[in-house]
């Protein structure tokens, strides 16, 4: 490769797909182009949904044109990672989505979650190998009683907040109790404290959780720990509007490795200054800067020119084109999640229980929704909307979750079969008139379905354009509206839609993903307005199950119920493209290792690992880190050519290892091109 490097997908070789005359490198099967961070959509009264978003793939024509612009364009990076202003070492990240809030109880975007992790520590750390819980956070050890009703965490001594105040167990108990007491905090983080009745700090180095019933998710508690001496002045009412931004030149008080010194919600730039007194050791860079670009093309151009050092969610064709760029390494990393077409299955006023909004009556019928699952050509979606970077989807739990995933039976697995879709619709009572137009069961005109796409995501718009085409083949009229994600959120929360396209990142433990679809989350994260009492019953059982095998079976039953109820029609599992100036920075370890992504991970390991390329050495012994001295860039993603690091995960290695920790994990996190996915 001439100067630059593309870390080949673990499948080895390339599977070419002809899109506009360009060959597309085949990414790792089973991953998707989404971040690894969590997000939650907010409305006036609370939170909407966890999702990752960022600027997804552009249309094939647009990307080919963009690729043509920079193919062969010489890189213009400075020779070292030092900037002109006094030798400050700055690592610059290019994003295409703004931070929506620096308040960890309000943010909705994946980018916000990434920055909270720089600002605040967490109780538990995450393994870089498989995201399993490990004692690398504030807790150096933990234990639970035999009945699972008492959890005790031993907290490290000597940690301070960025203003010099000591961080103790009391700050942790204070943070968790804000969540436990309800309000906006609970909307965001309450699912992690299910059945927890009391949280205390008997001393400065001990936190105790008392439960009414076992909670299989523990010890997973990915809640940013906030300083009581700052937040005690922020009431529950005030937290809904509390910006948590620098004021008058004073950085935000946190315990993480960096301090937020510049930045506002919705702004184009955020700057974080490294702490030289961080308890894990000072970072090897002086500051991290996040810049927002309005298009992926301009972000990649900035990378080529040396204006930024990292670009997230790089489209497939651009990853391929970057192989000719000197000093740049690009790859596809594992980041499981799914994209879906979601239906309004029956919006209700959560206070009165009365129907709300104006959703189409047919979408309240599971048989109607299930029939549409066979009207979608998922192979065409992958080829057209995802540029070949992914695989067709079916279930809300991706294949990467191995034995925890329920597999649809072959007879009912969604394939493109419009004839079967027509037969199922007719059997359900939705016949056609002499002109082939679909009718309601009572013989009345079917009307028109309103489809919504996220305007900032070409992928979303393309998928809904295709869906409209396939509906027309079944005699169903549809119209498409594209709008910004935040506006679409309000439409969904008001129940004024029929279907929309979006996506999710699935967390290491499936509990959170499964919880979003319970009746309790109506008006919150449950964006399809789906409610099934049997599903809810099984959710409660799995959440309290102490036997790992029993819990797996319960979760599979839930997946099966949701599949046939078809509130979501899963369309795709994608792949995350990343690009890095490896002539400037090194020592980025993939997560999971091998085969994972370099940033937007669980935790902040790479913000501590990264250093100027000329100081990389052996990257402190991290074998698969990008830029380790004496290794080739082609191995920097951690996978041997011709073998897939996805296989051990899919085979259950991660799952088995994590069952022992009290929860079922795998990998997770975030979404796609300016999307929520």
XYZ file of C-alpha atoms in Angstrom:
677
model
C 0.000 0.000 0.000
C 1.392 3.365 -0.985
C 2.069 5.270 2.175
C -1.217 4.775 3.975
C -2.756 1.652 5.426
C -6.142 0.054 5.630
C -6.425 -2.525 8.341
C -8.149 -5.318 6.480
C -11.362 -6.793 7.790
C -10.766 -9.947 9.836
C -12.414 -12.065 7.179
C -9.303 -11.501 5.094
C -9.208 -10.297 1.515
C -11.885 -8.135 0.010
C -15.332 -8.871 -1.259
C -15.859 -6.328 -3.991
C -19.190 -4.687 -4.523
C -19.690 -2.475 -7.507
C -21.099 0.822 -6.353
C -20.638 3.595 -8.805
C -17.568 1.913 -10.206
C -15.695 1.717 -6.902
C -14.616 -1.413 -5.080
C -15.633 -1.563 -1.446
C -13.520 -3.340 1.137
C -15.682 -5.835 2.957
C -15.812 -5.023 6.659
C -16.145 -7.517 9.446
C -19.454 -9.297 9.176
C -21.653 -8.745 12.172
C -20.714 -5.229 13.116
C -22.263 -1.943 12.366
C -21.255 1.599 11.620
C -22.151 3.148 14.895
C -20.296 4.558 17.818
C -19.767 2.712 20.975
C -21.283 5.172 23.268
C -24.711 5.327 24.807
C -27.202 8.106 24.134
C -30.616 9.003 25.421
C -33.170 11.187 23.693
C -34.747 13.819 25.833
C -37.980 15.695 25.851
C -39.281 18.379 28.159
C -40.455 15.931 30.777
C -37.632 13.446 30.593
C -35.553 11.121 28.497
C -36.500 9.376 25.297
C -34.141 6.724 24.173
C -30.667 5.372 24.357
C -28.961 5.549 21.073
C -25.791 6.265 19.434
C -25.713 8.704 16.602
C -23.374 10.076 14.201
C -23.127 10.984 10.598
C -23.771 7.823 8.726
C -22.750 6.747 5.280
C -23.490 9.154 2.527
C -25.175 8.098 -0.676
C -23.105 6.005 -3.082
C -22.852 8.776 -5.657
C -21.817 11.342 -3.065
C -19.165 9.111 -1.579
C -17.732 8.138 -4.926
C -17.456 11.810 -5.786
C -15.803 12.528 -2.458
C -13.416 9.608 -2.890
C -12.430 10.954 -6.294
C -11.575 14.292 -4.722
C -9.010 12.956 -2.320
C -7.667 9.814 -3.956
C -3.968 10.494 -4.350
C -4.159 13.848 -2.568
C -0.947 14.105 -0.523
C -1.297 14.205 3.233
C -0.274 17.488 4.789
C 0.284 16.563 8.419
C 2.937 18.114 10.622
C 5.848 15.818 11.333
C 5.130 15.569 15.030
C 2.208 15.859 17.407
C 3.351 19.182 18.851
C 1.461 22.318 17.935
C 3.082 25.685 17.340
C 1.598 27.349 20.417
C 4.180 26.556 23.075
C 4.591 22.882 22.248
C 1.105 21.898 23.444
C 0.291 18.364 22.330
C -3.309 18.413 21.095
C -5.292 15.418 19.907
C -8.191 16.561 17.716
C -11.285 14.461 17.062
C -13.594 15.172 14.131
C -17.302 14.516 14.677
C -20.400 15.298 12.650
C -22.781 15.682 15.561
C -22.842 18.195 18.386
C -22.848 17.463 22.092
C -26.379 17.983 23.318
C -25.513 18.345 27.026
C -22.511 18.149 29.340
C -24.977 17.293 32.102
C -24.776 13.484 32.566
C -28.448 13.385 33.522
C -29.669 15.111 30.375
C -27.503 14.223 27.393
C -28.947 12.265 24.516
C -26.093 11.946 22.057
C -23.298 9.387 21.960
C -20.812 12.241 21.756
C -22.029 13.457 25.126
C -21.385 10.070 26.717
C -17.837 10.105 25.340
C -17.114 13.461 26.925
C -18.701 12.583 30.266
C -16.183 9.755 30.473
C -13.336 12.286 30.196
C -14.891 14.379 32.967
C -16.044 11.749 35.471
C -14.954 8.401 36.838
C -17.201 5.359 37.155
C -17.529 2.831 39.930
C -16.573 -0.133 37.732
C -14.126 -0.379 34.857
C -14.414 -2.325 31.610
C -12.027 -4.873 30.171
C -10.493 -3.864 26.854
C -10.664 -7.485 25.769
C -14.363 -8.183 26.196
C -15.995 -5.344 28.164
C -16.377 -7.517 31.253
C -16.473 -5.631 34.571
C -13.089 -5.198 36.198
C -11.744 -3.293 39.231
C -10.176 -0.444 37.260
C -12.703 2.193 38.320
C -13.294 3.843 41.681
C -14.036 0.451 43.251
C -10.933 -1.692 43.731
C -13.022 -4.673 44.810
C -16.631 -5.742 45.389
C -18.625 -8.618 46.801
C -22.232 -9.750 47.094
C -24.035 -11.754 49.740
C -25.025 -15.350 49.003
C -28.651 -14.305 48.446
C -27.631 -11.468 46.100
C -29.420 -8.853 48.225
C -26.372 -6.955 49.491
C -23.544 -5.618 47.356
C -20.464 -4.061 48.981
C -17.913 -2.011 47.046
C -14.479 -1.098 48.390
C -13.527 2.399 47.208
C -10.009 3.601 46.502
C -8.446 6.082 48.894
C -6.617 9.269 47.917
C -8.648 10.256 44.837
C -9.465 13.942 44.450
C -11.791 16.030 42.368
C -10.219 18.461 39.922
C -10.735 21.293 42.440
C -8.711 19.426 45.059
C -11.597 18.174 47.178
C -11.399 14.481 48.156
C -13.615 11.998 46.322
C -15.080 9.490 48.762
C -17.699 6.777 48.941
C -20.145 9.463 50.000
C -19.982 11.067 46.530
C -20.800 7.701 44.986
C -23.734 7.070 47.325
C -24.944 10.624 46.677
C -24.876 10.070 42.896
C -26.724 6.757 43.082
C -29.298 8.120 45.529
C -30.123 10.959 43.119
C -30.986 8.260 40.617
C -32.836 6.158 43.180
C -34.951 9.136 44.269
C -36.484 9.473 40.807
C -36.693 12.487 38.536
C -34.599 13.156 35.432
C -31.686 11.217 36.897
C -33.784 8.058 37.125
C -35.041 8.445 33.569
C -31.467 8.126 32.356
C -29.907 5.639 34.756
C -32.685 4.045 36.821
C -32.662 0.683 35.038
C -29.276 -0.125 36.551
C -30.620 0.169 40.075
C -33.659 -2.078 39.643
C -34.734 -3.556 43.019
C -32.137 -1.464 44.897
C -33.876 -0.079 47.997
C -31.064 1.565 49.946
C -27.620 2.966 49.162
C -25.274 3.977 51.959
C -21.642 4.924 52.547
C -20.869 3.650 56.070
C -17.403 5.176 55.709
C -15.345 7.034 53.126
C -14.127 3.828 51.490
C -17.273 1.669 51.398
C -20.504 1.768 49.397
C -23.316 -0.672 50.217
C -26.339 -1.430 48.022
C -29.291 -3.225 49.594
C -31.815 -4.913 47.303
C -35.310 -6.282 47.694
C -34.640 -8.851 44.957
C -31.477 -9.985 43.163
C -30.356 -7.826 40.250
C -28.531 -9.841 37.585
C -27.085 -6.695 36.000
C -24.827 -5.869 38.950
C -21.995 -5.030 39.320
C -22.506 -3.108 36.070
C -23.156 0.503 37.104
C -22.054 2.793 34.233
C -23.261 5.944 35.970
C -20.889 8.964 35.991
C -20.014 9.822 39.609
C -20.647 13.509 40.345
C -19.235 15.670 43.188
C -21.725 16.125 46.014
C -20.167 19.448 47.056
C -21.071 20.878 43.612
C -24.311 19.111 42.730
C -25.943 19.465 46.162
C -26.791 23.003 45.045
C -28.611 21.674 41.946
C -32.197 20.709 42.772
C -34.252 18.114 40.917
C -36.113 20.910 39.142
C -32.892 22.718 38.302
C -31.170 19.646 36.910
C -33.480 19.737 33.891
C -31.810 22.960 32.742
C -28.398 22.694 34.399
C -25.786 23.094 31.646
C -22.732 21.867 33.603
C -20.461 23.977 31.399
C -17.390 26.156 32.163
C -18.299 29.581 33.512
C -16.067 32.626 33.755
C -13.009 30.643 32.793
C -13.599 28.079 35.543
C -13.501 24.453 34.329
C -16.209 21.969 35.260
C -15.340 20.043 38.434
C -14.843 16.355 37.758
C -12.645 13.416 38.719
C -11.733 12.167 35.238
C -8.414 12.484 33.388
C -9.436 15.715 31.648
C -11.190 18.946 32.631
C -13.738 20.627 30.380
C -12.323 24.120 29.864
C -14.233 25.241 26.763
C -17.503 24.102 25.235
C -21.238 24.569 25.168
C -24.072 22.256 24.193
C -24.656 22.478 20.460
C -21.319 24.213 19.941
C -18.812 23.468 17.207
C -15.842 22.885 19.517
C -15.145 21.433 22.953
C -11.718 21.508 24.598
C -10.508 19.312 27.435
C -7.325 19.964 29.380
C -5.349 17.030 30.805
C -5.030 16.728 34.585
C -1.508 16.240 35.875
C -2.848 14.857 39.168
C -5.173 12.151 37.810
C -5.054 9.076 40.027
C -4.253 6.693 37.143
C -1.465 8.951 35.926
C -1.438 12.027 33.732
C -2.388 11.560 30.047
C 0.421 11.692 27.457
C -1.291 14.541 25.599
C -1.949 18.044 26.913
C -5.444 18.434 25.578
C -8.210 16.795 23.575
C -10.281 18.922 21.221
C -13.543 17.843 19.552
C -14.543 19.627 16.350
C -17.911 19.321 14.637
C -18.002 19.083 10.845
C -21.151 19.413 8.815
C -20.263 16.531 6.526
C -18.162 13.388 6.624
C -16.421 14.503 3.447
C -15.100 17.689 5.063
C -13.999 15.762 8.165
C -11.990 13.296 6.060
C -10.471 16.170 4.093
C -9.414 17.772 7.387
C -7.771 14.485 8.380
C -5.843 14.343 5.114
C -4.670 17.933 5.569
C -3.541 17.232 9.119
C -6.115 19.536 10.696
C -7.608 16.716 12.782
C -6.175 13.436 14.045
C -9.160 11.085 14.139
C -12.453 10.717 12.267
C -15.231 8.480 13.552
C -17.751 6.524 11.478
C -15.909 6.809 8.179
C -18.012 5.529 5.247
C -16.920 2.315 3.556
C -15.745 3.866 0.297
C -13.690 6.464 2.112
C -12.024 3.826 4.279
C -10.945 2.128 1.055
C -9.731 5.367 -0.499
C -7.664 6.281 2.560
C -5.308 3.348 1.933
C -3.361 5.648 -0.405
C -2.896 8.379 2.166
C 0.502 8.529 3.799
C 0.445 8.720 7.581
C -3.193 7.600 7.915
C -4.526 4.230 9.043
C -8.181 3.292 8.564
C -10.098 0.163 9.519
C -13.474 -1.334 10.325
C -14.033 -2.091 13.991
C -16.512 -4.251 15.867
C -19.393 -2.330 17.377
C -22.550 -4.436 17.624
C -25.956 -2.925 17.300
C -28.812 -2.880 14.859
C -30.865 -0.550 12.703
C -34.607 -0.894 12.420
C -37.863 0.369 10.992
C -40.049 1.021 14.019
C -43.844 1.259 14.072
C -46.325 3.186 16.169
C -48.090 0.190 17.667
C -50.369 2.238 19.893
C -49.280 5.496 21.532
C -51.068 6.249 24.792
C -51.176 9.011 27.350
C -49.099 7.507 30.142
C -51.135 9.299 32.799
C -54.615 8.397 31.604
C -53.921 5.302 29.513
C -56.054 6.718 26.713
C -54.955 6.500 23.051
C -52.791 9.396 21.921
C -51.511 10.669 18.605
C -52.740 9.593 15.203
C -51.019 6.307 14.397
C -52.516 4.097 11.693
C -54.959 1.500 13.013
C -53.381 -1.347 11.023
C -50.078 -0.919 12.853
C -51.730 -1.972 16.099
C -52.082 -5.435 14.555
C -49.007 -7.701 15.074
C -50.067 -9.848 12.102
C -49.967 -6.825 9.801
C -46.553 -5.746 11.074
C -45.106 -9.255 10.870
C -46.246 -9.594 7.263
C -44.267 -6.476 6.330
C -41.117 -8.200 7.574
C -41.134 -10.213 4.336
C -41.598 -7.098 2.177
C -38.130 -5.718 2.957
C -35.162 -6.581 0.746
C -32.414 -6.377 3.340
C -29.701 -7.420 0.909
C -30.567 -4.411 -1.222
C -30.502 -2.179 1.861
C -26.971 -3.321 2.670
C -25.811 -2.808 -0.906
C -27.534 0.538 -1.464
C -27.796 2.294 1.888
C -24.726 0.821 3.606
C -22.371 0.523 0.627
C -21.892 -3.151 1.425
C -20.610 -2.448 4.947
C -22.746 -4.786 6.986
C -25.141 -7.702 6.858
C -28.928 -8.106 6.805
C -30.608 -7.968 10.207
C -33.481 -9.852 11.758
C -33.448 -9.857 15.588
C -32.817 -7.025 18.051
C -29.862 -8.986 19.438
C -27.013 -9.139 16.888
C -25.172 -12.360 15.999
C -22.164 -11.208 18.050
C -24.008 -12.181 21.217
C -23.660 -15.865 20.452
C -25.627 -18.204 22.685
C -27.547 -15.328 24.281
C -29.205 -14.528 20.964
C -32.473 -16.184 19.922
C -32.314 -17.403 16.339
C -35.488 -17.051 14.245
C -36.565 -20.428 12.808
C -35.810 -20.846 9.123
C -39.503 -20.941 8.147
C -40.139 -17.564 9.767
C -36.795 -15.840 9.274
C -37.404 -12.575 7.443
C -36.318 -12.838 3.825
C -37.390 -10.792 0.837
C -40.575 -12.604 -0.155
C -43.251 -10.144 -1.334
C -45.570 -12.983 -2.299
C -45.549 -14.294 1.254
C -46.033 -10.769 2.586
C -49.116 -10.426 0.360
C -50.469 -13.801 1.495
C -49.997 -12.968 5.175
C -51.681 -9.585 4.764
C -54.639 -11.197 3.021
C -54.892 -13.894 5.703
C -54.904 -11.154 8.354
C -57.898 -9.524 6.622
C -56.085 -6.854 4.606
C -57.231 -7.707 1.092
C -57.057 -5.605 -2.066
C -59.552 -4.001 -4.404
C -59.747 -4.573 -8.155
C -56.906 -2.100 -8.701
C -54.625 -3.844 -6.230
C -54.955 -1.205 -3.530
C -54.778 -2.553 0.012
C -57.953 -2.405 2.115
C -58.688 -2.467 5.818
C -60.392 -5.601 7.249
C -63.763 -3.834 7.122
C -63.296 -3.121 3.410
C -62.570 0.573 3.848
C -59.745 2.408 2.146
C -56.383 1.722 3.788
C -55.167 5.295 3.554
C -51.518 6.336 3.624
C -48.685 5.372 5.968
C -46.470 8.231 7.154
C -42.802 7.264 7.134
C -40.179 9.364 8.905
C -36.444 9.438 8.205
C -33.637 11.277 9.979
C -32.732 14.115 7.653
C -29.062 14.195 8.677
C -28.648 10.518 7.744
C -28.567 9.600 4.063
C -28.794 5.978 5.160
C -32.063 6.626 6.976
C -33.558 8.473 4.002
C -32.455 5.781 1.568
C -33.921 2.984 3.684
C -37.283 4.715 3.913
C -37.293 5.461 0.180
C -36.841 1.743 -0.422
C -39.490 0.839 2.148
C -41.985 3.141 0.432
C -41.234 1.350 -2.848
C -41.819 -2.084 -1.300
C -45.043 -0.958 0.370
C -46.286 0.257 -2.999
C -45.668 -3.229 -4.390
C -48.170 -4.455 -1.775
C -50.766 -1.824 -2.685
C -49.965 0.354 0.357
C -49.545 4.070 -0.161
C -46.869 5.863 1.868
C -45.320 9.302 2.142
C -41.890 10.186 3.554
C -40.889 13.083 5.781
C -37.225 13.686 6.610
C -36.438 15.803 9.659
C -33.714 16.410 12.198
C -33.429 13.777 14.899
C -34.376 16.088 17.759
C -37.573 17.104 15.960
C -38.365 13.515 15.092
C -38.024 12.648 18.765
C -40.883 14.991 19.597
C -43.025 13.528 16.808
C -42.435 10.042 18.209
C -43.164 11.075 21.782
C -46.454 12.607 20.689
C -47.413 9.461 18.775
C -47.856 11.405 15.552
C -46.197 8.957 13.177
C -46.672 5.552 11.607
C -43.095 4.375 11.099
C -39.557 5.716 11.373
C -35.992 4.486 10.797
C -33.364 4.504 13.519
C -31.062 2.141 15.386
C -29.610 1.012 18.707
C -26.324 -0.028 20.184
C -26.788 -3.031 22.414
C -24.987 -2.843 25.736
C -22.762 -5.625 27.100
C -25.576 -6.857 29.303
C -28.815 -7.331 27.373
C -30.962 -6.120 30.268
C -30.953 -2.483 29.201
C -31.877 -3.196 25.564
C -34.669 -5.516 26.659
C -35.879 -3.009 29.255
C -36.423 -0.271 26.651
C -39.312 -2.282 25.222
C -41.251 -2.817 28.454
C -44.562 -1.164 29.272
C -42.839 0.866 32.003
C -40.865 2.685 29.310
C -43.896 3.965 27.396
C -43.378 7.670 26.927
C -39.696 7.160 27.630
C -37.291 4.886 25.784
C -40.051 2.703 24.330
C -40.313 4.608 21.056
C -42.572 2.062 19.317
C -45.153 2.351 22.106
C -44.950 -1.413 22.498
C -46.535 -3.117 25.510
C -46.808 -6.865 26.116
C -47.535 -8.157 29.619
C -45.881 -11.536 29.008
C -42.750 -9.801 27.751
C -42.733 -7.664 30.896
C -43.165 -10.686 33.140
C -40.199 -12.414 31.542
C -38.159 -9.226 31.836
C -38.681 -9.136 35.595
C -37.765 -12.814 35.885
C -34.517 -12.507 33.926
C -33.549 -9.370 35.815
C -33.695 -11.313 39.072
C -32.434 -14.685 37.827
C -29.343 -15.874 39.681
C -28.823 -18.934 37.481
C -27.049 -17.860 34.250
C -28.554 -20.585 32.071
C -32.054 -19.809 33.302
C -31.512 -16.143 32.579
C -30.365 -16.844 29.032
C -33.490 -18.868 28.301
C -35.732 -16.123 29.668
C -34.041 -13.519 27.500
C -34.410 -15.729 24.442
C -38.147 -16.042 25.127
C -38.362 -12.250 25.226
C -36.566 -11.918 21.909
C -38.920 -14.447 20.346
C -42.029 -12.625 21.573
C -40.755 -9.311 20.261
C -39.779 -10.798 16.904
C -43.283 -12.079 16.202
C -44.935 -8.936 17.584
C -42.750 -7.047 15.074
C -42.873 -3.599 16.645
C -39.430 -3.257 15.069
C -38.375 -4.725 11.758
C -34.598 -4.988 12.069
C -32.935 -4.069 8.781
C -29.175 -4.243 9.251
C -26.127 -4.927 11.359
C -23.381 -2.570 10.165
C -19.661 -1.838 10.636
C -17.756 1.123 12.093
C -15.089 2.766 9.960
C -12.390 4.798 11.690
C -9.382 6.743 10.461
C -6.374 7.921 12.484
C -3.243 9.994 11.830
C -0.789 7.295 12.826
C 2.135 9.524 11.832
C 1.172 11.734 14.756
C -0.371 9.497 17.420
C -0.094 5.869 18.478
C -0.992 3.327 21.179
C -4.739 3.025 20.561
C -5.916 -0.370 21.777
C -9.005 -1.828 20.102
C -12.049 -2.648 22.222
C -12.887 -5.487 22.124
C -9.323 -6.634 21.654
C -8.746 -7.884 19.018
C -10.973 -6.470 16.302
C -12.627 -3.549 18.042
C -12.780 0.220 17.691
C -10.203 2.804 18.770
C -12.383 5.523 20.288
C -15.950 5.902 21.550
C -15.384 2.833 23.677
C -16.469 1.802 27.161
C -14.159 3.810 29.389
C -11.251 6.143 28.658
C -8.338 3.728 28.319
C -7.186 5.082 24.974
C -7.243 8.680 26.137
C -4.643 7.534 28.663
C -2.862 5.138 26.299
C -2.470 7.533 23.349
C 0.801 9.374 22.907
C 2.807 11.062 20.153
C 3.925 8.498 17.584
C 7.607 9.225 18.167
C 7.135 8.340 21.854
C 5.169 5.130 21.311
C 7.824 2.543 22.126
C 6.054 -0.693 23.020
C 2.905 1.195 24.156
C 3.425 -0.122 27.687
C 3.152 -3.690 26.464
C -0.227 -3.374 24.700
C 0.369 -5.916 21.953
C -2.432 -4.954 19.552
C -2.208 -1.193 19.961
C -1.877 0.926 16.821
C 1.715 2.024 16.338
C 3.511 -0.417 18.642
C 7.196 -0.314 17.748
C 8.328 -3.257 15.653
C 4.851 -4.247 14.439
C 3.154 -3.619 11.115
C 0.173 -1.317 10.917
C -1.840 -4.038 9.267
C -2.059 -5.862 12.568
C -3.004 -2.826 14.590
C -6.652 -3.779 14.780
C -5.691 -6.899 16.606
C -6.803 -9.617 14.218
C -4.674 -12.028 12.230
C -5.429 -11.791 8.546
C -7.873 -14.441 7.536
C -9.330 -14.933 10.991
C -12.153 -13.051 12.606
C -11.970 -11.776 16.175
C -15.742 -11.801 15.954
C -15.808 -15.587 16.057
C -14.808 -16.007 19.739
C -17.504 -13.522 20.729
C -20.122 -15.164 18.568
C -19.042 -18.536 19.918
C -19.892 -17.503 23.429
C -16.426 -16.972 24.903
C -17.269 -13.493 26.103
C -20.702 -14.536 27.261
C -19.404 -17.395 29.375
C -16.713 -15.264 30.940
C -19.218 -12.637 31.906
C -21.876 -14.935 33.244
C -19.528 -15.578 36.102
C -19.611 -11.876 36.899
C -23.350 -11.923 37.436
C -24.402 -10.528 34.087
C -24.486 -11.480 30.437
C -22.321 -9.306 28.264
C -20.953 -9.094 24.822
C -20.240 -5.675 23.404
C -22.128 -2.685 22.715
C -22.564 0.756 22.018
C -23.788 3.435 19.842
C -24.826 4.536 16.474
C -24.258 5.811 13.125
C -23.900 8.734 10.890
C -25.508 11.543 12.710
C -27.889 8.953 13.844
C -29.037 7.657 16.973
C -28.683 4.241 16.199
